[in-house]
XYZ file of C-alpha atoms in Angstrom:
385
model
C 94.784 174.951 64.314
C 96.682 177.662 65.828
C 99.617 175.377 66.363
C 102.477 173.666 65.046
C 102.301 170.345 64.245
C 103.765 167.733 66.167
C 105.955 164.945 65.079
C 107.481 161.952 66.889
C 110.333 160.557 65.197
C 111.009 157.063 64.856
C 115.110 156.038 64.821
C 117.875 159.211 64.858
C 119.182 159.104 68.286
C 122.724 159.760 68.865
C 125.376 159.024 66.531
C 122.691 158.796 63.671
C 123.504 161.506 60.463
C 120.374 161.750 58.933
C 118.060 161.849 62.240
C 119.380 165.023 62.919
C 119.513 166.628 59.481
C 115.559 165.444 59.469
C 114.803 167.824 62.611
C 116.711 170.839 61.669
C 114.856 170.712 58.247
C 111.269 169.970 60.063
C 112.090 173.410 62.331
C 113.084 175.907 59.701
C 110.001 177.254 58.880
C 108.054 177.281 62.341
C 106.013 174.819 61.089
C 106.757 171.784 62.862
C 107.917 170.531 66.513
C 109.269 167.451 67.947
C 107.138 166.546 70.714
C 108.398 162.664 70.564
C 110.577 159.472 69.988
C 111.909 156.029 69.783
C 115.100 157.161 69.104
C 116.909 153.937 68.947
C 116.483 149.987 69.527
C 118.367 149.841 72.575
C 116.065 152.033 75.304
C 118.992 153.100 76.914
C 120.042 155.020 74.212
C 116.538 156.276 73.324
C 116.318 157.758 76.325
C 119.660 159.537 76.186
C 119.151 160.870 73.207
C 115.581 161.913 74.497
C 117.113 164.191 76.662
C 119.973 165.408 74.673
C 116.648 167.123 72.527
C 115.098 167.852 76.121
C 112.029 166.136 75.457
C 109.981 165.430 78.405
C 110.439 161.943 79.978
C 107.409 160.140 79.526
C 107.394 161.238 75.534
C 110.481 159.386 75.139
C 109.412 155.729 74.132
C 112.045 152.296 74.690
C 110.796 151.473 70.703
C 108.308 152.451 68.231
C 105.244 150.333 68.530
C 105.039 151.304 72.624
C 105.664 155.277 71.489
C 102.949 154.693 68.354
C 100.626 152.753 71.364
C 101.401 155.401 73.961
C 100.349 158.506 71.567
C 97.111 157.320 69.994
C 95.858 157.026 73.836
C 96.263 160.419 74.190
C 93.826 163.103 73.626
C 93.844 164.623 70.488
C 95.065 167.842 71.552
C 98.119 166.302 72.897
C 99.478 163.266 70.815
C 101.279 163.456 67.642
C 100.101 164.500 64.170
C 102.473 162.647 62.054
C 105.536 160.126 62.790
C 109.104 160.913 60.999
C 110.596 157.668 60.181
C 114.305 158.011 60.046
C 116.703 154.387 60.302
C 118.031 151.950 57.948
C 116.107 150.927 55.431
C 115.339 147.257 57.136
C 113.554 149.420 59.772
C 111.228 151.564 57.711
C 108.267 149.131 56.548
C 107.210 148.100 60.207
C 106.693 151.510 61.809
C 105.327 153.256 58.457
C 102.904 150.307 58.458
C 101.968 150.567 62.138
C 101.740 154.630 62.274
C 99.523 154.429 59.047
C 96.844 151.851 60.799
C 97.120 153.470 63.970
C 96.239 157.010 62.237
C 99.547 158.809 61.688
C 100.823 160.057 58.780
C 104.289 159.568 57.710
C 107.530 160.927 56.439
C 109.724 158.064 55.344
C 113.648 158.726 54.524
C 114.014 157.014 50.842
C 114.218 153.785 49.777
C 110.619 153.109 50.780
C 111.677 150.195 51.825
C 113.991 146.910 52.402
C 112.242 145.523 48.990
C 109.547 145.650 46.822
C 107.380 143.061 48.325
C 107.334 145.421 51.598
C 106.615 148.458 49.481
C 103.993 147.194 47.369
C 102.002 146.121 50.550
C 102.915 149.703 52.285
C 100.867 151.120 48.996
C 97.904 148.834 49.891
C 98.387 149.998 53.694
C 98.545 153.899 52.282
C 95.751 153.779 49.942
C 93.847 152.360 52.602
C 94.300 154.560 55.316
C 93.771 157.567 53.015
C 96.558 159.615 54.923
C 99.004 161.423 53.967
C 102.589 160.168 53.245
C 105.771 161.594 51.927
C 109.087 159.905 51.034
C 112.427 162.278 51.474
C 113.904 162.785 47.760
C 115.425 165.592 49.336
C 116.812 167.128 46.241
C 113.678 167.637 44.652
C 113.208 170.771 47.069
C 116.142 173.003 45.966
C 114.526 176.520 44.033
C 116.381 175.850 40.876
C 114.978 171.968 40.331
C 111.673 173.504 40.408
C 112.886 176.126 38.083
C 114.105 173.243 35.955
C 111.301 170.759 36.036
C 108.672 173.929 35.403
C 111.077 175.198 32.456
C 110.791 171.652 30.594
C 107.087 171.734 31.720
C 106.636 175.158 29.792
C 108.261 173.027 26.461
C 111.222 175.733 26.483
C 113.415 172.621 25.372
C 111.003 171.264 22.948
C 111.527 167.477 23.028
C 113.378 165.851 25.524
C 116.286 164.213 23.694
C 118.907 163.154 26.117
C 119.642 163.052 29.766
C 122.811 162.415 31.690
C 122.651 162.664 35.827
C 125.639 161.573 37.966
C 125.966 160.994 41.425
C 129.817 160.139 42.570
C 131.381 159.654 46.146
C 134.458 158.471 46.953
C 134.042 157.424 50.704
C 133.465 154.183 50.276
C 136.862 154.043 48.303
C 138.004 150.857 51.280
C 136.516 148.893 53.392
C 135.665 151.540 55.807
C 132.841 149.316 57.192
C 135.379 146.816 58.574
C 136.806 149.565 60.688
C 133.590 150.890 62.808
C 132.041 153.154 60.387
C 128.869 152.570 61.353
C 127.073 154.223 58.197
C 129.106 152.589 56.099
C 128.309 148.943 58.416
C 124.676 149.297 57.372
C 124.599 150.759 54.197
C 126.807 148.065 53.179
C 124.985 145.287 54.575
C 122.337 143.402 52.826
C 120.121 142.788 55.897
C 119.939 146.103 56.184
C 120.483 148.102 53.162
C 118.795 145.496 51.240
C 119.475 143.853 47.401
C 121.379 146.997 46.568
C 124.214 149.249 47.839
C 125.257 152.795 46.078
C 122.263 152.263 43.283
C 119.572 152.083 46.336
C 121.882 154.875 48.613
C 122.238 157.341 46.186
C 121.434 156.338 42.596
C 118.178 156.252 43.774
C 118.389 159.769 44.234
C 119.765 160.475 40.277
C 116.436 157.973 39.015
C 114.311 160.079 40.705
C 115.670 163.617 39.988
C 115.665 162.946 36.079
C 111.810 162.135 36.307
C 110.855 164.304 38.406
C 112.611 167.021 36.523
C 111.636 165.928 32.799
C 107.948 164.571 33.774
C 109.416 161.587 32.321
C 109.171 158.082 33.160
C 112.198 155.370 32.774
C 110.932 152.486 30.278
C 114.227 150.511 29.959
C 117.536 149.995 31.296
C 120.870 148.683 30.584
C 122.897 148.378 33.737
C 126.531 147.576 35.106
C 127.229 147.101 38.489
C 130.648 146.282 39.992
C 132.000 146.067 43.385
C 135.299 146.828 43.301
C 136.629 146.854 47.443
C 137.424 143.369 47.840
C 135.081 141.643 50.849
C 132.606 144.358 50.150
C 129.231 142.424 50.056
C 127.270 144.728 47.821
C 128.242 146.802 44.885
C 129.720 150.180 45.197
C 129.916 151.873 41.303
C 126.667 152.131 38.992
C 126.791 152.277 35.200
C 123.080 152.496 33.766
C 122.054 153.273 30.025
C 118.122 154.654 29.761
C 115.225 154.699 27.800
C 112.610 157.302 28.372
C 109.259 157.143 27.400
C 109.012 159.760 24.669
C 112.388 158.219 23.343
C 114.932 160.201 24.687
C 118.033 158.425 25.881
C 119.675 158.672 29.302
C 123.303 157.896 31.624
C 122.860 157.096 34.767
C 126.331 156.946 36.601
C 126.520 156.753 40.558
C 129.409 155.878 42.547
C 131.005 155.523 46.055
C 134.804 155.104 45.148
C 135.038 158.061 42.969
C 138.031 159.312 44.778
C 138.375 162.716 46.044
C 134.707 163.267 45.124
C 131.886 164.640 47.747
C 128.500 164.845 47.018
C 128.736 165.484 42.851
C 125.357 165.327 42.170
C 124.807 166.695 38.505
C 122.306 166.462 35.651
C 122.389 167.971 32.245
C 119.462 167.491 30.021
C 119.141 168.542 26.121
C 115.890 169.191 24.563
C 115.913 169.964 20.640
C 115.766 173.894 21.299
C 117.743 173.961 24.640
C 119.509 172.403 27.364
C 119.406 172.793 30.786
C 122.159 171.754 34.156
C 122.428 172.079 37.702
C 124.725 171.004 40.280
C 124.214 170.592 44.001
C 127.531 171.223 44.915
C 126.527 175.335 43.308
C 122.874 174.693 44.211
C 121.538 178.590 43.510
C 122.927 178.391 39.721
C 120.970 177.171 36.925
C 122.730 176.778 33.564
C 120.033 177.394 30.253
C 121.439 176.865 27.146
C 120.062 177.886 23.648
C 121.612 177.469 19.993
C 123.468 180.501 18.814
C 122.718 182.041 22.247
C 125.264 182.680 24.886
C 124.748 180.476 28.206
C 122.180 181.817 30.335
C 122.938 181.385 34.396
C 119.321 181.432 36.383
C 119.748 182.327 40.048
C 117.710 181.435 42.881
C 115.725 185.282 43.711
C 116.744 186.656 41.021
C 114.298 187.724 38.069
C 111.047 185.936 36.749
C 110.903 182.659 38.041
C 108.368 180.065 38.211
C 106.009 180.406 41.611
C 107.674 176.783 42.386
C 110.832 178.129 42.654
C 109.882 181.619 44.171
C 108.057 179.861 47.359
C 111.096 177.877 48.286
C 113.201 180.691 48.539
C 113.617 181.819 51.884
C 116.103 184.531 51.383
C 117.433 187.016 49.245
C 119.415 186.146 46.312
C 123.006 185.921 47.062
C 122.655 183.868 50.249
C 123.061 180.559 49.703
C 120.427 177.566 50.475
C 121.608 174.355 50.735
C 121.005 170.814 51.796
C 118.923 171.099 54.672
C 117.013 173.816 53.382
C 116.055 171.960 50.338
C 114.696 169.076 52.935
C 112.996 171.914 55.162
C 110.666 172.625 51.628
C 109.426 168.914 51.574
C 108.667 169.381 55.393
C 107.109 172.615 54.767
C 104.875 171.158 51.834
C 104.081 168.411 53.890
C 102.941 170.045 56.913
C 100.838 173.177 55.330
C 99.005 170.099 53.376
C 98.240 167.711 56.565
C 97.419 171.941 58.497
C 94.670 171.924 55.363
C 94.054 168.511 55.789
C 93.212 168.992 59.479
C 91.179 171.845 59.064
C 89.127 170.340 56.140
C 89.937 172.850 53.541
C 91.189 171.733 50.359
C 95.412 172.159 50.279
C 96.892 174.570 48.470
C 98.015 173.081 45.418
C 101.334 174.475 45.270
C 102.395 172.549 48.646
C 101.121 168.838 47.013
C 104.880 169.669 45.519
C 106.279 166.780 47.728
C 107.781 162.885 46.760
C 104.857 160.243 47.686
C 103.795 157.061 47.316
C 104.836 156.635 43.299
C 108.011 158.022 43.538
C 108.624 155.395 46.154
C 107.549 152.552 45.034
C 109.150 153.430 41.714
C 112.344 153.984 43.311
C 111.691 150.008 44.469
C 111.375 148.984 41.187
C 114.248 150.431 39.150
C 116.404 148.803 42.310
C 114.895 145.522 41.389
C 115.208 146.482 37.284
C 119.177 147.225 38.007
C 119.875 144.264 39.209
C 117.955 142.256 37.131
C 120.026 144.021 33.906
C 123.065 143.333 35.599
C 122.752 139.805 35.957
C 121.090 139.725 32.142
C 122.725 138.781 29.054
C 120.608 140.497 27.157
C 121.009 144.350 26.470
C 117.657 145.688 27.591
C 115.417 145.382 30.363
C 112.008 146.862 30.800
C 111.469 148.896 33.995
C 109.505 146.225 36.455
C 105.905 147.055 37.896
């Protein structure tokens, strides 16, 4: 197993943003290469973008089920390990479902899926199959949510009490996809972006991050969607009230005509002896707050640190990490597991650190639970299963 280990990639050809974040994060730490692709639907443009990445010919596939065909003919030694899936959400169930009964783990961008019904049988494929499988919740890999989720693990907070995690854009402010945006054509339509618009693009994104930093799960919601650019088909600002299951209370806000905003991804949470908030925008800083004590600021590198945030820091402290780098640590995670996997050894437990199965098919369901408050009269409604 002295070698890297090889990934095709299904969808990210040219013109595609998140194709391309997906490799640069996969190369960062040496522990992955693109050997490769169907990079597109239309062959033509598979193939061009094939050689843009200076692939070899022959590894560059017209559409997924030839290139998943193709590579489990080949000898071991030779074909791919695992299959990066990487296209609109309408795309992702039929290649993670072939790649998994043809052998091939997966990386899947998030939402799992187009719908539930497509996720819950992707569990049965997963389950089945017994490989390995991670779904992109990119955020999750920054240094200082580790540092957060292993504070709250410690009980530094003492009881969770409330949380309050915002995601606002503002580039969906008009009707952009009427005017040949293409990311904002699909993630707009419901064919391909399916039931839900901003709460599946990014609020997604804010449900997971406040479980998978407090450890807790979402019981109930109260939600209020809106769309408000006329002749937009789905809706485009998120207002969500939350249970938790230990009883503390949550916002939910996400939005993609917040105008003038980027990427303001935030969440504060406040435990009955301390609080804790981080921002992605100032990724190294961690804010820990105690009563009568003046506010603490945590910095990636920088003093005793949980191991979960010390091994995905890359650098010395000062330097920032962003975005990409906090997708290189699921990558990372994900391929020193399948290395373990491969060579039978038991992985390391540390690099299991990586979103899965559950946090996909509960990102599924709190789409479905959103909509189904929204179109309620009545004030709760229990997260689906």
């Amino acid at each position: 197993m002295n070698r890297k280990m090889r990934m095709g990639m299904v969808g990210g050809g040219i013109g595609a943003f998140i194709g391309a974040v997906h490799r640069m994060a996969a190369a960062i730490d040496n522990e992955i290469e693109l050997v490769c692709g169907a990079f597109s639907s239309d062959p033509e443009r598979s193939k061009q973008s094939g050689e843009m990445l200076y692939l070899p010919e022959e590894r560059v596939y017209p559409d997924y089920r030839t290139m998943i065909l193709e590579e489990k003919k080949l000898p071991e030694g030779q074909r791919m390990d695992f299959v990066a899936i990487v296209t609109p959400n309408h795309m992702h169930f039929g290649p993670a479902k072939m790649a998994l009964e043809n052998g091939f783990h997966v990386v899947l961008d998030k939402p799992m899926t187009l719908n539930t019904e497509e996720a819950k049988e992707l569990k049965e494929v997963i389950e089945k199959s017994g490989l390995l499988f991670c779904l992109t919740h990119n955020y999750t890999g920054y240094p200082m949510v580790k540092e957060a989720r292993s504070i709250i693990a410690s009980g530094k907070l003492g009881k969770i009490r409330k949380v309050v995690v915002e995601y606002p854009q503002g580039w969906l402010n008009a009707l952009v996809e009427a005017s040949g945006n293409k990311q904002a054509e699909w993630r707009t339509d419901p064919a391909r972006s399916g039931a839900a618009g901003c709460i599946g693009d990014i609020g997604t994104h804010a449900f997971n991050l406040a479980e998978y930093i407090t450890g807790l799960k979402v019981t109930e919601i109260c939600a209020d969607l809106t769309t408000f650019v006329e002749g937009r088909k789905l809706e485009d600002d998120a207002n969500l009230l939350l249970h938790f299951e230990n009883g503390a209370k949550g916002v939910l806000h996400s939005s993609q005509i917040s105008v003038g905003e980027e990427n303001n991804f935030n969440i504060r949470i406040y435990g009955e002896v301390g609080g804790l908030w981080w921002h992605q925008m100032e990724p190294n800083t961690l804010e820990y707050t105690q009563p009568g004590k003046p506010k603490q600021l945590l910095r990636t590198g920088v003093g005793e640190l949980s191991n979960a945030s010390k091994i995905s820091t890359r650098i010395p402290a000062g330097h920032p990490e962003g975005y990409i780098e906090a997708f290189a640590i699921l990558y990372r995670n994900f391929a020193k597991t399948l290395r373990s996997r491969l060579k039978g050894e038991t992985p390391d437990p540390a690099y299991l650190d990586f979103p899965g199965l559950e946090a996909g098919l509960r990102g599924m369901l709190f789409i479905d639970t959103v909509i189904k408050s929204n179109q309620s009269n009545e004030k709760w409604t229990k997260m689906l299963e």
